[in-house]
Short mmCIF file of C-alpha atoms in Angstrom, two decimals:
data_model
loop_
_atom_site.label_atom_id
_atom_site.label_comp_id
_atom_site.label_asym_id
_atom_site.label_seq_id
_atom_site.Cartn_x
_atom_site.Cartn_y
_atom_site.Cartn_z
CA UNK A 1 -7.36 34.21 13.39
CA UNK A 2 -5.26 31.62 15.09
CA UNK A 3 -3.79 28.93 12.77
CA UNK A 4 -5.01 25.66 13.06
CA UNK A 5 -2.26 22.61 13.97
CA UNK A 6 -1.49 20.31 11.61
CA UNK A 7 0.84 17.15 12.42
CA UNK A 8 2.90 15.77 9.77
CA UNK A 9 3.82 12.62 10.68
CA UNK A 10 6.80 10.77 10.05
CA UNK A 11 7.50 7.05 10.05
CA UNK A 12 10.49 5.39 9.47
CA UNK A 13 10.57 5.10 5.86
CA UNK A 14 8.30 8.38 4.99
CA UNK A 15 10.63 10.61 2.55
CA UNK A 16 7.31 13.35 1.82
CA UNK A 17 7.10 15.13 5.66
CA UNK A 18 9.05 18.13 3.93
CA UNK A 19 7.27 19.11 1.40
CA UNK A 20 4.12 18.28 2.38
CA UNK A 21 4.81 20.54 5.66
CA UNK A 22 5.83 23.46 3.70
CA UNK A 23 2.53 23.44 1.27
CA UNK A 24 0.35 23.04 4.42
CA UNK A 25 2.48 25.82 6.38
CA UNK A 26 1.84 28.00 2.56
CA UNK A 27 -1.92 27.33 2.80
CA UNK A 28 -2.46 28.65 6.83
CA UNK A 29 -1.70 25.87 9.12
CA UNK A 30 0.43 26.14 11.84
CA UNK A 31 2.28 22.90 10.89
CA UNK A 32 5.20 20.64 12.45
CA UNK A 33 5.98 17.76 12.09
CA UNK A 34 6.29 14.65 14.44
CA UNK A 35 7.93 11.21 14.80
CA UNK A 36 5.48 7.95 14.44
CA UNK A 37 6.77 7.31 18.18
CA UNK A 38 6.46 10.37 19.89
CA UNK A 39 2.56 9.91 20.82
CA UNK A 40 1.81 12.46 23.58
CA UNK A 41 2.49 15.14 20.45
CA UNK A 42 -0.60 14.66 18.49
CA UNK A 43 -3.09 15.52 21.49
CA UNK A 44 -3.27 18.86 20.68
CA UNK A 45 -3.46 18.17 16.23
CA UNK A 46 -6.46 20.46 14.36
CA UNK A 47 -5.37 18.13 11.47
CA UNK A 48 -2.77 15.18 10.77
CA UNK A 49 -1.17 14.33 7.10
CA UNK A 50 0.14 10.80 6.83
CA UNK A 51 2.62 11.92 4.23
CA UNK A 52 4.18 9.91 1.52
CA UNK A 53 7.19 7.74 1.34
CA UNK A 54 8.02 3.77 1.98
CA UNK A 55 7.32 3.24 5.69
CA UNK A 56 9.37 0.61 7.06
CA UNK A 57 10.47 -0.68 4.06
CA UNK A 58 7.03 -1.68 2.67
CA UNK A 59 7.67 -4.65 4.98
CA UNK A 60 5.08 -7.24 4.72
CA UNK A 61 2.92 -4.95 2.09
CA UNK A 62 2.80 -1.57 1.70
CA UNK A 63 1.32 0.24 4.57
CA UNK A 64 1.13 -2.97 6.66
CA UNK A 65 3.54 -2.71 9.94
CA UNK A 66 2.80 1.22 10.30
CA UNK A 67 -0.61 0.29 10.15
CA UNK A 68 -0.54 -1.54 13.57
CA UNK A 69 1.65 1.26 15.31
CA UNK A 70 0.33 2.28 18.69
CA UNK A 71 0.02 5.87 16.88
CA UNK A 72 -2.42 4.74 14.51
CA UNK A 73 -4.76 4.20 17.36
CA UNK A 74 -4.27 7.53 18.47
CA UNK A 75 -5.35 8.97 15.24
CA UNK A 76 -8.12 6.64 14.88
CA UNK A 77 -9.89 8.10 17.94
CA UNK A 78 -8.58 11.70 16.68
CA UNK A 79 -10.50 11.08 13.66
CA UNK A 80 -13.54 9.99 15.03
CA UNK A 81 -13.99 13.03 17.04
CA UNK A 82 -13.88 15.04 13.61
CA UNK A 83 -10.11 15.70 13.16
CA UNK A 84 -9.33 15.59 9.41
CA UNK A 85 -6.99 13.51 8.47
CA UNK A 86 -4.91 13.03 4.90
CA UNK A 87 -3.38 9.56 3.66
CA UNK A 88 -1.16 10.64 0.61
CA UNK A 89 0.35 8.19 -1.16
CA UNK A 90 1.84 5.23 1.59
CA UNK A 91 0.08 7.54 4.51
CA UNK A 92 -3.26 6.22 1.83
CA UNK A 93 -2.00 2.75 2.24
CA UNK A 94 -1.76 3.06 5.77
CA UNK A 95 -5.01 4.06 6.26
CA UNK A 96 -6.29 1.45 4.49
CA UNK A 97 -4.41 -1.06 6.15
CA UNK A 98 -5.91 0.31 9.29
CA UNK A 99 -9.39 0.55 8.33
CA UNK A 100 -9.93 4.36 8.28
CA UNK A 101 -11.26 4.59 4.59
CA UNK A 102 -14.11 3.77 3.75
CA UNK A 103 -15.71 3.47 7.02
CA UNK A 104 -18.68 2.04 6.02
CA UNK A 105 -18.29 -0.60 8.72
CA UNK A 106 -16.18 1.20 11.55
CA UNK A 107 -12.94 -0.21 12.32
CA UNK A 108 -13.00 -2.70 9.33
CA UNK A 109 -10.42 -3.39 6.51
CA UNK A 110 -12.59 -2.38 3.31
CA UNK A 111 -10.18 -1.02 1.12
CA UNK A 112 -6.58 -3.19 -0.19
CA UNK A 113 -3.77 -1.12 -1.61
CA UNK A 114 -2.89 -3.89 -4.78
CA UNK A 115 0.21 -3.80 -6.82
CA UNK A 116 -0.42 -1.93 -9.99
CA UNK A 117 -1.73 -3.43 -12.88
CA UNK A 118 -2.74 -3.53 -16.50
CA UNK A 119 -4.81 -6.02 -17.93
CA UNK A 120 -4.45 -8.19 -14.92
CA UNK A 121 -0.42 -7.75 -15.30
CA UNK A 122 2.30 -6.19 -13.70
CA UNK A 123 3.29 -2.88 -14.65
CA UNK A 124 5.59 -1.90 -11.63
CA UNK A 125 6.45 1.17 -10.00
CA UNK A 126 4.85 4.49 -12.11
CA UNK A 127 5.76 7.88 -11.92
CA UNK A 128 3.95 10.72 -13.73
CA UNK A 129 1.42 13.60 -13.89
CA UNK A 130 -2.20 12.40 -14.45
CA UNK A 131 -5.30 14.09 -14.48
CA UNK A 132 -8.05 14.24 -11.28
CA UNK A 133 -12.24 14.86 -11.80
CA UNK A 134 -13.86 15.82 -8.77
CA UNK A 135 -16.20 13.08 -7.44
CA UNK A 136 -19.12 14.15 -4.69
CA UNK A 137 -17.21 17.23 -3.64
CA UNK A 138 -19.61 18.42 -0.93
CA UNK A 139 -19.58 14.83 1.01
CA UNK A 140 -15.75 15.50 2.21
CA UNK A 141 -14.20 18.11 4.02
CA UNK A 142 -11.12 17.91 1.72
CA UNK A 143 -12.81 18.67 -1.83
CA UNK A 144 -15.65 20.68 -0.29
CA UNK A 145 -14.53 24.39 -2.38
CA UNK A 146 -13.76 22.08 -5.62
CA UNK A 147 -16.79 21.69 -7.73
CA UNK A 148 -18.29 18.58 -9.31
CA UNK A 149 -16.28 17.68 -12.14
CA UNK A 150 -13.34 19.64 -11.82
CA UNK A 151 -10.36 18.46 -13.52
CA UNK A 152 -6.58 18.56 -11.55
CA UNK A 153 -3.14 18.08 -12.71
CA UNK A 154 -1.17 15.92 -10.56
CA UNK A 155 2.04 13.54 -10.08
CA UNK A 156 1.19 10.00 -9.12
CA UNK A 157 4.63 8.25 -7.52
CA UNK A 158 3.39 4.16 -6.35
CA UNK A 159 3.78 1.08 -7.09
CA UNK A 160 0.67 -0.19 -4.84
CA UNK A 161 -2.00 2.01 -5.59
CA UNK A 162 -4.49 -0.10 -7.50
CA UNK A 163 -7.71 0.52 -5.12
CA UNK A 164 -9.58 -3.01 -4.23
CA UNK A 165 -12.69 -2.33 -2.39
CA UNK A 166 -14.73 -4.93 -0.43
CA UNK A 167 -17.99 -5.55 -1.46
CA UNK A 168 -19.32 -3.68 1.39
CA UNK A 169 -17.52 -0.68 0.13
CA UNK A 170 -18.76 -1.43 -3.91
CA UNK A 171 -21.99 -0.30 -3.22
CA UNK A 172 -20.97 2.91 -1.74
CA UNK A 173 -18.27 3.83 -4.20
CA UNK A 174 -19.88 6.04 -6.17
CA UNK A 175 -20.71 8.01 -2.97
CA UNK A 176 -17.52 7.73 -1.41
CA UNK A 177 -15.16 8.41 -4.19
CA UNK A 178 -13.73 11.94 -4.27
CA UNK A 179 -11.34 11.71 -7.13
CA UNK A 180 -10.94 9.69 -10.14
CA UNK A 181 -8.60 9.71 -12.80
CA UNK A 182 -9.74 10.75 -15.91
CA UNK A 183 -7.96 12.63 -19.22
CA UNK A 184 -7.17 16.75 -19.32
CA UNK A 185 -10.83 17.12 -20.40
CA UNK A 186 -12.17 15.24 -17.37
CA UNK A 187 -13.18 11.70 -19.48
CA UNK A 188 -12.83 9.07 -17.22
CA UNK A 189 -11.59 5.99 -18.01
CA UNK A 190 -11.18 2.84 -16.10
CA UNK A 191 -8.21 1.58 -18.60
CA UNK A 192 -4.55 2.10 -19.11
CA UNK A 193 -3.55 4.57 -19.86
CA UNK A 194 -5.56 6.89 -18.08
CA UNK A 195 -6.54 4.54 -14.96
CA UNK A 196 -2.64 3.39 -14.94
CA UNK A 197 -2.52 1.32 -12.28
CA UNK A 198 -6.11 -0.77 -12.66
CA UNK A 199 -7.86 0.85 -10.01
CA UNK A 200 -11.32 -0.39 -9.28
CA UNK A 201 -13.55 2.58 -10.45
CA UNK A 202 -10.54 4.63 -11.39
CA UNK A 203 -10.03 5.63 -8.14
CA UNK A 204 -7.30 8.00 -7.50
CA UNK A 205 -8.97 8.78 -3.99
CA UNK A 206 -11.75 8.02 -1.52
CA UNK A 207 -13.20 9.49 2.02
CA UNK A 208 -14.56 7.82 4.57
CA UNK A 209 -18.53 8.11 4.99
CA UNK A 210 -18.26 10.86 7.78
CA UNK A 211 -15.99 12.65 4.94
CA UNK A 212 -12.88 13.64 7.72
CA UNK A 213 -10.43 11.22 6.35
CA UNK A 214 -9.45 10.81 2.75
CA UNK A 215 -6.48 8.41 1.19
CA UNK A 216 -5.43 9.58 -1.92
CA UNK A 217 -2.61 8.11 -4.02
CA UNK A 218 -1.50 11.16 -6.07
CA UNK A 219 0.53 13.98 -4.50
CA UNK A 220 -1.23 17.15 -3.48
CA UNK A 221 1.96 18.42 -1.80
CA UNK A 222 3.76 18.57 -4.95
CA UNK A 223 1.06 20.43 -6.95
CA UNK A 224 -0.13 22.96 -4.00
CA UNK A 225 2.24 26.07 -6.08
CA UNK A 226 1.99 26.95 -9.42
CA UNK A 227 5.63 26.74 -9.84
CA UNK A 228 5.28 22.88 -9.50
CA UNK A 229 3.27 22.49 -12.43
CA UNK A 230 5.20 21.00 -15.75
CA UNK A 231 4.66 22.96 -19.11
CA UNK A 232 3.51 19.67 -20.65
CA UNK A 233 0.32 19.69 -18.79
CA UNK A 234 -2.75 20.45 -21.14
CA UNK A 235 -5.68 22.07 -19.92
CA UNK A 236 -6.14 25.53 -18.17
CA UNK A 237 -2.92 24.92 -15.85
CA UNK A 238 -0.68 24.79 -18.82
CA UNK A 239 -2.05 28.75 -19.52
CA UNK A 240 -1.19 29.82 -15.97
CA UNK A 241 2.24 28.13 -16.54
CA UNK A 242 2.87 30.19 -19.86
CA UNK A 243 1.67 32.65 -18.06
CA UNK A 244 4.56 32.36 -14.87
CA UNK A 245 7.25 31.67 -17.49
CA UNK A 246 6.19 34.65 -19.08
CA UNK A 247 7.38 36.48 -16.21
CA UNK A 248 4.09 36.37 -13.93
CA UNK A 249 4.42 36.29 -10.22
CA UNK A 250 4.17 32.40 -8.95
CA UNK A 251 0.61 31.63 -7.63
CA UNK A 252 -1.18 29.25 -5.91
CA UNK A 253 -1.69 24.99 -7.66
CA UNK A 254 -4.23 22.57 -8.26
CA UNK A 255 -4.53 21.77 -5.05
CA UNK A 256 -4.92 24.67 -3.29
CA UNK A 257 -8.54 23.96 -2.46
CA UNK A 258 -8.07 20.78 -0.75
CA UNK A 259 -5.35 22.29 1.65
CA UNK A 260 -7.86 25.49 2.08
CA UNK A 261 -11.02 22.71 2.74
CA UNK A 262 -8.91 20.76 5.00
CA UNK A 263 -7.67 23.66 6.75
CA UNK A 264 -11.20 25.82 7.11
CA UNK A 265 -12.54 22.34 8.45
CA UNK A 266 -9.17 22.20 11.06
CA UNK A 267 -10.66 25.30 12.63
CA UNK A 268 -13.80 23.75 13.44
CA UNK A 269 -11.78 21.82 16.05
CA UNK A 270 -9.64 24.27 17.76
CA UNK B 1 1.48 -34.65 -18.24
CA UNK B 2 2.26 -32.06 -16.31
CA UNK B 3 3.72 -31.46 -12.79
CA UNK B 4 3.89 -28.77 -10.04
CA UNK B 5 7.28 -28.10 -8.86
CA UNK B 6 7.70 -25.52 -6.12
CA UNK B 7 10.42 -23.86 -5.40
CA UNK B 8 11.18 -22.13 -2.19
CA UNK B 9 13.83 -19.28 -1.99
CA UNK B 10 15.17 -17.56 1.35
CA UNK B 11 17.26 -14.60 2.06
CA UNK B 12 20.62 -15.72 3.72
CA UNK B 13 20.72 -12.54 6.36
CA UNK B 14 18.33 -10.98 8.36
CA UNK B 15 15.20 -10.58 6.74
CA UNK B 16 13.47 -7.48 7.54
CA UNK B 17 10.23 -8.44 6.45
CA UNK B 18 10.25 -10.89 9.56
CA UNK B 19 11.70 -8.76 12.01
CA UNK B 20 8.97 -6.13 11.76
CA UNK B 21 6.13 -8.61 11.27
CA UNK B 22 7.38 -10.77 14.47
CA UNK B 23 7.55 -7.50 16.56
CA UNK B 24 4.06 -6.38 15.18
CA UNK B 25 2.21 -9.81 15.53
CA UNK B 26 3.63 -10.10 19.28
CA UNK B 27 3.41 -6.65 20.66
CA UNK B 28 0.77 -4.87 18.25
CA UNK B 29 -1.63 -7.60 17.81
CA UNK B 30 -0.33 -9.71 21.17
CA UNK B 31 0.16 -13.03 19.68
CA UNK B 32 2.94 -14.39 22.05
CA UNK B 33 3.07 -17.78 21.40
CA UNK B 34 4.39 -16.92 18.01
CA UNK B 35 8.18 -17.25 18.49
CA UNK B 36 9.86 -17.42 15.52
CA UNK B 37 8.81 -16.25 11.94
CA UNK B 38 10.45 -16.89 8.63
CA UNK B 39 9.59 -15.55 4.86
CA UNK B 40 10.40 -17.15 2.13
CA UNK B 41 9.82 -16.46 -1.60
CA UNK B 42 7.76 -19.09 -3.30
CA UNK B 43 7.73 -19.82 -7.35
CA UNK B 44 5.05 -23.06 -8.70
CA UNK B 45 6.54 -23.72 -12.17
CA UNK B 46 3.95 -26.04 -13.96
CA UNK B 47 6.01 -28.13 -15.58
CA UNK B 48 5.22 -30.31 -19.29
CA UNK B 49 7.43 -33.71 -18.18
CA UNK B 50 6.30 -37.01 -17.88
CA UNK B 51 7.92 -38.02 -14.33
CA UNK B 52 8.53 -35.45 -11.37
CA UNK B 53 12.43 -36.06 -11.23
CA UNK B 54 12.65 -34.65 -14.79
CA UNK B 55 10.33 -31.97 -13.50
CA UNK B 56 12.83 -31.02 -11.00
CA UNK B 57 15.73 -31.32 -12.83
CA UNK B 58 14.17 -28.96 -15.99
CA UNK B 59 13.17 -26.39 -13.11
CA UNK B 60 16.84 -26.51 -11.31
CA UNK B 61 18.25 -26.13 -14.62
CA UNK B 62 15.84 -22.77 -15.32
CA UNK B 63 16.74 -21.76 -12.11
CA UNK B 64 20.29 -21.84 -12.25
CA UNK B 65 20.44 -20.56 -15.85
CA UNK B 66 18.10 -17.47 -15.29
CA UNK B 67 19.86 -13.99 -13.87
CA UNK B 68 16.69 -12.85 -12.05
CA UNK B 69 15.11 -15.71 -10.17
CA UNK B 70 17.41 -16.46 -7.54
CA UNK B 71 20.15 -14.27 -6.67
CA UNK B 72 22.81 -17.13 -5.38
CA UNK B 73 24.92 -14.21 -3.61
CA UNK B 74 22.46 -13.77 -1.11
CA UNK B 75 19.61 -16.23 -1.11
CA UNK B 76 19.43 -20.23 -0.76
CA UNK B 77 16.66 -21.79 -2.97
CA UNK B 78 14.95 -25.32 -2.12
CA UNK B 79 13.71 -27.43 -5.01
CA UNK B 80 10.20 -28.92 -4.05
CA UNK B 81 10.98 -28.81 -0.39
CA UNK B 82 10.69 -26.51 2.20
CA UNK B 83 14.35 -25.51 4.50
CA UNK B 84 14.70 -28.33 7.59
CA UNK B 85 12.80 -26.78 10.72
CA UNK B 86 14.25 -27.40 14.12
CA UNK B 87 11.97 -28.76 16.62
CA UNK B 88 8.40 -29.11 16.07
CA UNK B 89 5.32 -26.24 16.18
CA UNK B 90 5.59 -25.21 12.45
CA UNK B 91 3.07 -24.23 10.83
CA UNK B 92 2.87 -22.38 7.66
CA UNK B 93 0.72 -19.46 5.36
CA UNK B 94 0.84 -20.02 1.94
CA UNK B 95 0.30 -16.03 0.24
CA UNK B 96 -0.88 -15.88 -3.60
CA UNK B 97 -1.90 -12.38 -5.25
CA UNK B 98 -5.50 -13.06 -6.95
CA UNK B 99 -3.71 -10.85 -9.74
CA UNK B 100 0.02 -10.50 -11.52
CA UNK B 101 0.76 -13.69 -10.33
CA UNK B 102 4.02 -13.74 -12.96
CA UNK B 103 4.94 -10.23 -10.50
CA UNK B 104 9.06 -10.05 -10.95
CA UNK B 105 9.16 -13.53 -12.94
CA UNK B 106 10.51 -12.09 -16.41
CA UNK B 107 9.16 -13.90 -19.25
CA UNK B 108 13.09 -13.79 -20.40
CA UNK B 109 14.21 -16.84 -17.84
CA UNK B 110 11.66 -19.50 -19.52
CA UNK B 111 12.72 -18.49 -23.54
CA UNK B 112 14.83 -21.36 -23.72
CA UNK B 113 12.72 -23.68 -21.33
CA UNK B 114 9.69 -24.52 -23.49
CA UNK B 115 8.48 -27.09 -21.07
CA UNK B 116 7.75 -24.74 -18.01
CA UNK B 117 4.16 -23.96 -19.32
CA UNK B 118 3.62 -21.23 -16.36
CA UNK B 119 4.94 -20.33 -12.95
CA UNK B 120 3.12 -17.94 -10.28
CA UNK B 121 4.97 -16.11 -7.50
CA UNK B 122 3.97 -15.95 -3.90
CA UNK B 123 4.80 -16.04 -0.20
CA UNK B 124 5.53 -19.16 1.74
CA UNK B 125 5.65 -17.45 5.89
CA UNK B 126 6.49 -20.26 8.40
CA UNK B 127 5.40 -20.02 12.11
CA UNK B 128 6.98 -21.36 14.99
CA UNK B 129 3.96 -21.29 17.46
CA UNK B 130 4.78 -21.99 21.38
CA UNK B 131 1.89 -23.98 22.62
CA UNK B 132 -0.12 -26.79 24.10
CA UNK B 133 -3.28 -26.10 22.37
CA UNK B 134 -4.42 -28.77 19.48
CA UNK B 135 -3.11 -28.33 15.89
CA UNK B 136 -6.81 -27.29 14.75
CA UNK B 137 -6.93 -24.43 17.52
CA UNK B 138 -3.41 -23.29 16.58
CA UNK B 139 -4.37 -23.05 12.98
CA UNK B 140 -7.42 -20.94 14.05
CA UNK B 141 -5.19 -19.13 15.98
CA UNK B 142 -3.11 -18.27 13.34
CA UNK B 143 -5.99 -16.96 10.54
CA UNK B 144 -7.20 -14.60 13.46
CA UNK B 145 -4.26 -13.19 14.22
CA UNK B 146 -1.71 -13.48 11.90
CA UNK B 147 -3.66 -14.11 8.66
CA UNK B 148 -6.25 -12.11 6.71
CA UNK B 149 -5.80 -8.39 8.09
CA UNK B 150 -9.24 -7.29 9.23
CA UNK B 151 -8.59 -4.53 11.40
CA UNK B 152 -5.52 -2.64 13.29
CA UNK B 153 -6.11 -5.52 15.86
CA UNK B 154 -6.25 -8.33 13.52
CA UNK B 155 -4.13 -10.19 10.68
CA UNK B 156 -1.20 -8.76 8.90
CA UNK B 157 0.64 -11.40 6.98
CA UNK B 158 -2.48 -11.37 4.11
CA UNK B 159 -4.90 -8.76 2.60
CA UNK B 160 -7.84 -11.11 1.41
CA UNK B 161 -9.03 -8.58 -0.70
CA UNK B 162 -6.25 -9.24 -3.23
CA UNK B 163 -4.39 -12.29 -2.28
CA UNK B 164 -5.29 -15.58 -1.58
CA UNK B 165 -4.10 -18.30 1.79
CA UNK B 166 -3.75 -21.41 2.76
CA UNK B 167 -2.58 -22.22 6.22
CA UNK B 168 -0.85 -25.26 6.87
CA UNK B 169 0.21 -27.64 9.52
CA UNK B 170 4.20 -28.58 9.03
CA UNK B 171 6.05 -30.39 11.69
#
């Protein structure tokens, strides 16, 4: 079967495009990846990843300039004729800024990308592995072979990722989220420390209502191989770990569904 | 009684922040009468003195004491004024985050200045705007394109859904 093509696309600024390329190109897409000025080269995408990183600077805020990029139109229309597309980290602030997620009024800003937070204060730029549960899995194409509940390992790397919905979007979020942070045992928590940046709803990350375009903070890309995973993490993962330390072969990571989901849905549009 | 003393702080080079905002505002979102655009970093210490010039004078001296405020190397820093403008058509955006508004202001700088009772942090954007049109148009002008971002064609210097504007009329 021919391998979908994914775009990987790189802004001035985006420091992810590498990795993020190499666990789509591990889980079946035919993936490259191209500059945020080179527009003719997205025509042909199955699938585009707005990867992580610090686009221009976080001029403005986070998110903001790339946001009104002639590109961004390009993969506005691309999405609305059913191309997935994937916001991680600043590529989730991005499509905020340009009103991709949540779509509940096309075209609209619904969703702000906030400084983080705790208790209504600062708590600056935050690094670490947290813990994912599956929200509404069958209502995106991205978390469609997870199941309800599910709990993730994965590495969170922002310092504007506290979620602030519009109130338009509030009554959908329960819908529209697709993963929230919670502990190892999948106990969600809107508070510090397990909702570490103040996220409204503990969102971690949310699809648009057609479910082709999600923004999620944490990083996917760094916990698609098994390999990536620390021996700290708790849960069934840290097993699987022991397991490859042991002298086990290296396997696939948590989120090797949501690169498989993303890619089987890809192949609906080649 | 207390008074409001703001204090405006500006980069000495380039600043980045304007050059990409300028670009985006006048090719992006095609607001060409906007000619010139300048940031500048904006701190409202609430101040416990009884006149305003003692207000100042308590802020200055926080100011110049503290390590984190104003970096003096690089940036210029206006007591309860904003820089001199050249020419007229300024007009201004006033940015304030609805939360963290003490973002970057370390609790440190006001130990030994018991009389600043609070101090928020925000944006102060000036606009040089290029036209005949009446002040009240040009200030609409400026909330649909340049303010609140509502959509890749609209607004980029504020995100009303967690920050706060005021837009002004200057010189």
């Amino acid at each position: 079967m021919k391998k979908p093509k994914l775009i990987v696309l790189q802004f001035p600024g985006s420091n992810c495009e590498y990795e993020t390329h190499r666990a789509a190109s591990y889980y079946g897409f035919e993936s490259r990846i191209v500059r945020w000025n080179s527009l003719d080269e997205i025509d042909d995408a199955n699938a585009i990843i707005l990867p992580g990183g610090f686009s221009y600077q976080d001029r403005v805020r986070s998110g903001a300039i790339s946001s009104k990029l002639p590109i961004l139109k390009k993969i506005i229309m691309k999405a609305s004729s059913g191309v997935p597309v994937l916001g991680i980290c600043n590529g989730c602030q991005i499509l905020a800024e340009a009103g991709l997620i949540a779509g509940v009024n096309k075209g609209q800003v619904e969703i702000g990308m906030a400084p983080n937070t705790r208790d209504g204060l600062p708590v600056g730029f935050i690094c670490d592995w947290k813990y994912l549960v599956v929200k509404n899995p069958k209502r995106s194409v991205f978390t469609q072979y997870y199941d309800e509940n599910e709990v993730l390992p994965i590495p969170v790397n922002h310092g504007e990722g506290r979620f602030v919905v519009s109130k338009s979007v509030s009554n959908e979020l329960i819908n529209l989220a697709s993963f929230r942070y919670s502990d190892h045992q999948g106990v969600e928590s809107t508070s510090f420390p397990i909702n570490h940046n103040g996220a409204s709803y503990g969102l971690a990350a949310i699809s648009n209502v057609d479910g082709n375009v999600m923004g999620m903070m944490p990083h996917p890309e760094r916990a698609a191989r098994l390999r990536q995973i620390p021996v700290s993490i708790s849960g069934e993962w840290r097993e699987k770990k022991r397991q490859l330390l042991s002298g086990g072969s290296d396997g696939v990571g948590p989120s090797e569904k949501l690169f498989v989901g993303m890619r089987d849905a890809a192949r609906e549009t080649q | 009684m207390s008074h409001v003393i703001n204090v405006f702080i500006s980069l000495q080079q380039t600043d980045l922040h304007c050059v990409s905002a300028l670009e985006a505002l006048r090719y992006s979102i095609g607001f060409t009468e906007l000619t010139q655009l300048r940031r500048l970093r904006k701190i409202s210490f609430m101040v416990d003195v009884d006149n305003k010039p003692g207000a100042i004078d308590c802020v200055k001296r926080c100011v110049n004491e503290s390590f984190d405020l104003v970096n003096p190397n690089k940036e210029t820093v206006y007591f309860d004024e904003l820089p001199e403008l050249p020419g007229t058509g300024w007009y201004g955006i006033q940015v304030t985050a609805n939360e963290a508004p003490l973002r970057s202001v370390s609790s440190l700088s006001f130990a030994s200045h018991p009389k600043i009772i609070s101090a928020e942090q925000g944006l102060q954007w000036l606009l040089k705007i290029d036209s005949s049109d009446s002040s009240e148009q040009v200030m609409t002008k400026i909330d649909t394109f340049c303010g609140p971002t509502t959509s890749v064609n609209r607004g980029l210097l504020v995100n009303s859904l967690f920050e706060t504007y005021l837009i002004q009329s200057i010189s």
